[in-house]
Short mmCIF file of C-alpha atoms and ligand atoms in Angstrom, two decimals:
data_model
loop_
_atom_site.label_atom_id
_atom_site.label_comp_id
_atom_site.label_asym_id
_atom_site.label_seq_id
_atom_site.Cartn_x
_atom_site.Cartn_y
_atom_site.Cartn_z
CA MET A 14 -0.12 -0.01 -0.26
CA GLY A 15 1.30 3.34 -0.84
CA PRO A 16 1.42 6.39 1.65
CA VAL A 17 -2.20 7.24 2.87
CA VAL A 18 -3.34 10.57 2.04
CA LEU A 19 -5.33 12.50 4.85
CA LEU A 20 -7.77 15.07 4.26
CA LEU A 21 -9.24 17.38 6.60
CA VAL A 22 -12.66 18.95 5.87
CA VAL A 23 -13.58 22.04 7.72
CA ALA A 24 -17.33 23.24 7.54
CA VAL A 25 -18.18 27.00 6.90
CA ALA A 26 -21.25 29.00 5.40
CA VAL A 27 -19.76 31.35 3.95
CA SER A 28 -22.38 32.65 1.42
CA ALA A 29 -26.32 32.41 0.97
CA ALA A 30 -25.73 30.60 -2.16
CA PRO A 31 -28.81 28.36 -2.93
CA ALA A 32 -27.28 25.45 -4.17
CA ALA A 33 -25.57 23.22 -1.50
CA ALA A 34 -21.76 23.74 -1.69
CA GLU A 35 -19.23 21.65 -0.30
CA LEU A 36 -17.43 23.33 2.64
CA PRO A 37 -14.20 25.26 2.05
CA ARG A 38 -11.66 22.38 2.36
CA LEU A 39 -7.94 21.83 3.56
CA GLU A 40 -6.10 18.78 3.16
CA HIS A 41 -3.42 17.36 5.45
CA SER A 42 -1.24 14.13 4.81
CA PRO A 43 -0.76 11.64 7.21
CA LYS A 44 2.21 10.35 8.27
CA ALA A 45 4.20 7.49 6.25
CA ASP A 46 2.80 4.96 8.38
CA GLY A 47 -0.81 5.99 7.56
CA SER A 48 -1.51 7.36 11.12
CA LEU A 49 -2.63 10.83 12.11
CA SER A 50 -2.00 11.92 15.41
CA ILE A 51 -4.09 15.22 17.12
CA LEU A 52 -4.58 16.86 20.38
CA ALA A 53 -7.94 18.51 20.89
CA VAL A 54 -7.91 21.52 23.81
CA GLY A 55 -10.95 24.12 24.32
CA ASP A 56 -11.89 26.74 26.31
CA TRP A 57 -8.22 28.32 26.55
CA GLY A 58 -7.42 31.80 26.04
CA ARG A 59 -6.87 33.51 29.77
CA ARG A 60 -3.30 34.80 29.52
CA GLY A 61 -1.64 31.62 31.22
CA GLU A 62 -3.82 31.81 34.20
CA PHE A 63 -6.48 29.15 35.74
CA ASN A 64 -3.82 26.51 34.85
CA GLN A 65 -3.45 27.42 31.00
CA SER A 66 0.36 27.27 31.03
CA ARG A 67 0.22 24.32 32.92
CA VAL A 68 -2.31 22.55 30.52
CA ALA A 69 -0.08 23.89 28.01
CA THR A 70 3.28 22.37 29.09
CA GLN A 71 1.83 19.01 29.16
CA MET A 72 0.52 19.19 25.79
CA GLY A 73 3.87 20.10 24.80
CA VAL A 74 5.02 16.84 26.10
CA VAL A 75 2.14 14.56 24.75
CA ALA A 76 2.40 16.17 21.14
CA GLU A 77 6.03 15.34 21.19
CA LYS A 78 6.08 11.72 22.14
CA MET A 79 2.94 11.22 19.66
CA ASP A 80 4.44 13.20 16.86
CA VAL A 81 1.22 15.20 16.57
CA ASP A 82 0.31 16.24 12.98
CA PHE A 83 -2.07 19.27 14.11
CA ILE A 84 -3.95 20.66 17.13
CA ILE A 85 -7.72 21.12 17.07
CA SER A 86 -9.22 23.73 19.46
CA THR A 87 -12.89 23.23 20.27
CA GLY A 88 -13.29 27.38 20.47
CA ASP A 89 -13.61 30.08 23.07
CA ASN A 90 -9.89 30.65 22.29
CA PHE A 91 -9.62 34.22 23.90
CA TYR A 92 -11.61 35.46 26.76
CA SER A 93 -13.85 37.09 27.43
CA ASP A 94 -14.67 39.09 24.29
CA GLY A 95 -12.60 37.47 21.63
CA LEU A 96 -10.03 39.35 19.56
CA THR A 97 -10.17 43.01 18.83
CA GLY A 98 -8.77 42.54 15.49
CA VAL A 99 -5.42 41.24 13.83
CA HIS A 100 -3.04 43.10 15.99
CA ASP A 101 -4.28 42.41 19.28
CA ARG A 102 -2.02 41.58 21.97
CA ALA A 103 -4.20 38.66 23.17
CA PHE A 104 -2.93 36.56 20.46
CA GLU A 105 0.50 36.54 21.73
CA ASP A 106 -0.45 36.76 25.66
CA SER A 107 -3.12 33.76 25.27
CA PHE A 108 -1.75 31.86 22.27
CA THR A 109 1.44 31.81 20.84
CA GLY A 110 3.45 32.96 24.17
CA ILE A 111 1.77 30.15 25.90
CA TYR A 112 1.99 27.15 23.53
CA THR A 113 5.52 27.52 23.31
CA ALA A 114 6.79 23.92 23.23
CA LYS A 115 8.25 22.97 19.33
CA SER A 116 5.90 20.20 19.09
CA LEU A 117 2.90 22.32 19.27
CA GLN A 118 4.20 24.56 16.13
CA LYS A 119 1.92 22.69 14.09
CA PRO A 120 -1.35 23.75 12.17
CA TRP A 121 -4.16 24.62 14.62
CA TYR A 122 -7.66 23.92 13.14
CA THR A 123 -10.20 25.95 15.22
CA VAL A 124 -13.77 26.82 15.70
CA LEU A 125 -15.19 29.86 17.23
CA GLY A 126 -16.97 29.91 20.45
CA ASN A 127 -19.40 32.08 21.56
CA HIS A 128 -16.75 34.06 23.69
CA ASP A 129 -15.01 34.84 20.01
CA TYR A 130 -18.33 36.15 18.97
CA ARG A 131 -18.61 38.99 21.37
CA ALA A 132 -17.28 42.54 20.51
CA THR A 133 -15.42 41.73 17.94
CA PRO A 134 -15.21 44.23 15.59
CA TRP A 135 -13.27 42.94 12.40
CA ARG A 136 -14.16 40.28 9.80
CA ARG A 137 -13.77 36.84 10.91
CA PRO A 138 -12.59 34.33 8.86
CA ALA A 139 -14.93 31.18 7.47
CA LEU A 140 -16.45 29.98 10.22
CA SER A 141 -17.29 26.42 9.17
CA SER A 142 -14.84 24.39 6.89
CA ARG A 143 -13.94 20.84 6.16
CA LYS A 144 -10.59 19.28 6.70
CA SER A 145 -9.71 16.26 5.06
CA THR A 146 -7.00 13.44 5.29
CA ALA A 147 -9.43 11.43 3.28
CA GLU A 148 -8.07 8.00 3.52
CA VAL A 149 -7.96 8.40 7.22
CA ALA A 150 -10.47 10.93 8.39
CA ASP A 151 -12.55 13.99 7.07
CA PHE A 152 -12.86 16.49 10.03
CA PHE A 153 -15.95 18.84 9.57
CA PHE A 154 -15.83 21.97 11.51
CA VAL A 155 -19.22 23.61 12.14
CA ASP A 156 -19.64 27.10 13.72
CA THR A 157 -22.43 26.26 16.34
CA THR A 158 -22.82 29.62 18.24
CA PRO A 159 -25.49 31.01 15.85
CA PHE A 160 -27.40 27.83 16.48
CA VAL A 161 -28.03 28.62 20.19
CA LEU A 162 -30.97 31.25 20.25
CA GLN A 163 -30.58 32.64 23.51
CA TYR A 164 -27.22 34.49 22.09
CA TRP A 165 -29.85 36.24 20.03
CA THR A 166 -32.56 36.92 21.94
CA ASN A 167 -31.40 37.50 25.84
CA PRO A 168 -30.58 41.05 26.33
CA LYS A 169 -27.73 40.16 28.41
CA ASP A 170 -26.03 38.87 25.58
CA SER A 171 -26.38 41.96 23.34
CA THR A 172 -22.53 42.00 22.61
CA TYR A 173 -22.57 39.08 20.18
CA ASP A 174 -21.28 40.71 16.98
CA TRP A 175 -23.78 38.80 14.23
CA ARG A 176 -22.11 40.71 11.17
CA GLY A 177 -21.62 38.53 8.19
CA VAL A 178 -24.21 35.95 10.02
CA ALA A 179 -27.53 37.29 10.36
CA PRO A 180 -30.05 36.43 9.52
CA ARG A 181 -29.72 33.09 11.89
CA ASP A 182 -32.60 31.34 10.11
CA THR A 183 -30.67 31.43 6.43
CA TYR A 184 -27.29 31.30 8.19
CA ILE A 185 -28.14 27.59 9.60
CA ALA A 186 -29.97 26.20 6.98
CA ASN A 187 -27.31 27.01 4.37
CA LEU A 188 -24.55 25.85 6.81
CA LEU A 189 -26.78 22.22 7.46
CA LYS A 190 -27.27 21.94 3.68
CA ASP A 191 -23.20 22.50 3.22
CA VAL A 192 -22.49 20.17 5.98
CA GLU A 193 -25.26 17.40 4.78
CA ALA A 194 -23.37 17.98 1.34
CA SER A 195 -20.12 17.47 2.57
CA LEU A 196 -20.56 14.60 4.95
CA GLY A 197 -22.66 12.65 2.05
CA ARG A 198 -19.35 13.20 -0.34
CA SER A 199 -16.99 11.94 2.52
CA ARG A 200 -15.44 8.34 1.78
CA ALA A 201 -13.17 8.52 4.78
CA PRO A 202 -13.01 5.75 7.28
CA TRP A 203 -13.50 7.96 10.14
CA LYS A 204 -15.88 11.06 10.10
CA ILE A 205 -15.15 13.62 12.93
CA VAL A 206 -17.21 16.70 13.52
CA VAL A 207 -16.06 19.53 15.52
CA GLY A 208 -18.05 21.96 17.17
CA HIS A 209 -17.98 24.68 20.10
CA HIS A 210 -21.10 23.57 21.95
CA PRO A 211 -21.53 20.21 23.59
CA ILE A 212 -24.51 17.96 21.54
CA ARG A 213 -24.86 15.90 25.01
CA THR A 214 -22.86 16.72 28.09
CA ALA A 215 -23.09 15.81 31.72
CA GLY A 216 -21.46 19.33 32.48
CA LYS A 217 -22.97 22.68 33.87
CA HIS A 218 -24.20 24.17 30.19
CA GLY A 219 -26.45 20.86 29.56
CA ASP A 220 -27.42 19.57 26.21
CA THR A 221 -27.46 22.10 23.57
CA GLU A 222 -31.20 21.42 22.07
CA GLU A 223 -30.81 23.55 18.80
CA LEU A 224 -27.94 21.01 17.81
CA VAL A 225 -29.70 17.89 19.31
CA GLN A 226 -32.77 18.88 16.95
CA LEU A 227 -30.93 20.28 14.00
CA LEU A 228 -27.32 18.69 13.93
CA LEU A 229 -27.57 15.37 15.69
CA PRO A 230 -29.95 13.49 13.36
CA MET A 231 -27.42 14.55 10.37
CA LEU A 232 -24.68 13.17 12.24
CA LYS A 233 -26.18 9.67 13.03
CA ALA A 234 -27.66 9.43 9.40
CA HIS A 235 -23.99 9.73 7.99
CA GLY A 236 -22.36 7.56 10.21
CA VAL A 237 -20.23 10.31 12.20
CA ASP A 238 -17.75 8.44 14.66
CA LEU A 239 -16.94 11.26 16.85
CA TYR A 240 -17.88 14.87 17.89
CA ILE A 241 -15.65 16.84 19.52
CA ASN A 242 -16.81 20.06 21.75
CA GLY A 243 -15.76 22.34 24.17
CA HIS A 244 -18.04 24.93 25.94
CA ASP A 245 -18.43 22.80 29.44
CA HIS A 246 -15.18 23.38 31.18
CA CYS A 247 -14.20 19.72 31.69
CA LEU A 248 -13.61 16.53 29.81
CA GLU A 249 -15.73 14.03 29.14
CA GLN A 250 -17.15 11.15 26.99
CA ILE A 251 -20.45 9.93 26.66
CA SER A 252 -21.73 6.99 23.83
CA ASN A 253 -25.03 7.38 22.24
CA SER A 254 -27.70 4.87 22.97
CA ASP A 255 -28.57 3.87 19.39
CA SER A 256 -25.58 4.85 17.11
CA PRO A 257 -21.76 4.42 17.38
CA LEU A 258 -21.25 8.10 17.83
CA GLN A 259 -19.15 9.26 20.60
CA TYR A 260 -19.42 12.71 22.12
CA LEU A 261 -16.63 14.09 23.38
CA THR A 262 -15.69 17.42 25.40
CA SER A 263 -12.38 18.64 25.67
CA GLY A 264 -12.89 22.02 27.07
CA GLY A 265 -10.34 21.86 29.81
CA GLY A 266 -8.21 24.37 28.65
CA SER A 267 -7.70 26.84 31.25
CA LYS A 268 -10.59 27.60 33.91
CA ALA A 269 -12.21 24.35 35.10
CA TRP A 270 -15.80 24.62 36.90
CA GLY A 271 -15.75 21.43 39.05
CA GLY A 272 -18.09 20.04 41.01
CA VAL A 273 -20.72 19.91 38.45
CA TYR A 274 -22.31 16.57 37.38
CA ALA A 275 -25.64 16.38 35.54
CA PRO A 276 -25.95 13.04 33.38
CA GLY A 277 -28.62 12.93 30.87
CA ALA A 278 -29.81 9.80 29.00
CA ASP A 279 -26.98 8.50 27.26
CA LYS A 280 -23.92 7.13 29.04
CA VAL A 281 -21.19 8.70 30.60
CA GLU A 282 -18.29 6.75 29.97
CA PHE A 283 -16.12 9.30 31.59
CA PHE A 284 -15.98 12.69 33.52
CA HIS A 285 -13.45 14.92 34.85
CA ASP A 286 -14.34 17.93 36.28
CA GLY A 287 -10.67 19.52 36.15
CA GLN A 288 -8.04 21.25 33.51
CA GLY A 289 -6.78 19.11 30.59
CA PHE A 290 -6.83 18.25 26.99
CA MET A 291 -7.54 15.18 24.70
CA SER A 292 -5.19 13.14 22.00
CA LEU A 293 -6.36 10.97 19.30
CA ARG A 294 -4.14 8.60 16.81
CA LEU A 295 -6.00 7.49 13.84
CA THR A 296 -5.04 4.96 11.26
CA ALA A 297 -7.66 3.68 8.27
CA THR A 298 -8.93 1.00 10.62
CA ASP A 299 -8.14 1.95 14.08
CA ALA A 300 -9.05 5.11 16.63
CA ARG A 301 -7.10 5.38 20.28
CA LEU A 302 -8.07 8.47 22.48
CA ALA A 303 -7.04 9.60 25.68
CA PHE A 304 -7.89 12.19 28.16
CA HIS A 305 -4.92 13.80 30.06
CA ASP A 306 -5.11 16.00 32.96
CA VAL A 307 -3.57 19.25 33.99
CA ALA A 308 -0.47 17.16 35.49
CA GLY A 309 -0.41 15.25 32.42
CA ALA A 310 -1.73 11.99 33.86
CA VAL A 311 -4.02 9.89 31.33
CA ARG A 312 -7.16 9.77 33.01
CA HIS A 313 -9.29 7.82 30.56
CA THR A 314 -8.53 6.09 27.24
CA TRP A 315 -10.78 4.59 24.57
CA GLY A 316 -10.01 2.66 21.39
CA HIS A 317 -12.07 1.19 18.70
CA ALA A 318 -11.39 -0.68 15.45
CA LYS A 319 -13.18 -0.99 12.10
CA THR A 320 -13.36 -3.45 9.31
CA ALA A 321 -12.17 -2.03 6.00
CA HIS A 322 -15.56 -1.59 4.67
CA TYR A 323 -17.45 1.75 5.55
C1 NAG B 22 -4.29 23.94 38.86
O1 NAG B 22 -4.01 22.64 38.98
C2 NAG B 22 -3.83 22.23 40.37
C3 NAG B 22 -3.85 20.78 40.30
O2 NAG B 22 -2.65 20.37 39.88
C4 NAG B 22 -5.21 22.36 41.33
O3 NAG B 22 -4.79 22.12 42.57
C5 NAG B 22 -5.24 23.93 41.31
O4 NAG B 22 -6.63 24.12 42.15
C6 NAG B 22 -5.32 24.28 39.92
N1 NAG B 22 -5.70 25.86 39.54
C7 NAG B 22 -6.74 26.40 39.08
C8 NAG B 22 -6.70 27.87 38.92
O5 NAG B 22 -7.86 25.87 38.54
#
């Protein structure tokens, strides 16, 4: 077998185009042995505080050991109100000055969180996209903040900058159409969707009902394997009762909430209310993930093997 080409797919609803478009797409090659290693971290940008720096240090250690190919950020990249522009010092104080290990100087693929949407008077880049390592995995990055109705209606959330997004209904309809079309075309062994908000969670925020209604049926219909999110400041894995889908929360990049545990109907495989991050190693037939805590200890692992036809 020749070298496996990894293709990453990111999902962004960029226009109000009437026909379903494929999401903007980025490709990434796997290693020569056909594997792909990644880290996922969320809810982090606090100028190193709340153990952000300690988590970053451990990410560097694990990234070196695994020789990671890229890092996924599940959003809420800059607290509390996103970036003010391309020259905002927070970019250095909370990102480039924190994740300094050589092993972390790799592509970072991110979604925006609700905090990144606040009071940011500048044009954000495309919001959903698809990254593909086609023979190993397709990753679909979905902009979930506009789904949450409360951000549009609650007066206390009036700082949200919806320019380029409003009206909500059109944006969501187009985004879902594009995600559906891209999922439908994916032939990758692993389909992985990344969004900021949890679909199912045992954390403080609870399930995101808008995603349960609008996005989840699509993920199940297309056999999505993993949904990776942040928003709840914890680490968790929940398995779906009627499909192979695993819900993975990696929202422990800085401030952890602690002491909140509210399981729903699905099975909670793992829950940690402190800081940390997730690692994932994929080949065409195997997935292995681990959750690492603030001290670098492995708190939970999970693996899954697939036969070659998918
Ligand atoms: C940082 O992590 C340590 C555990 O290693 C914990 O005791 C401490 O409370 C954490 N600090 C914050 C601000 O969360």
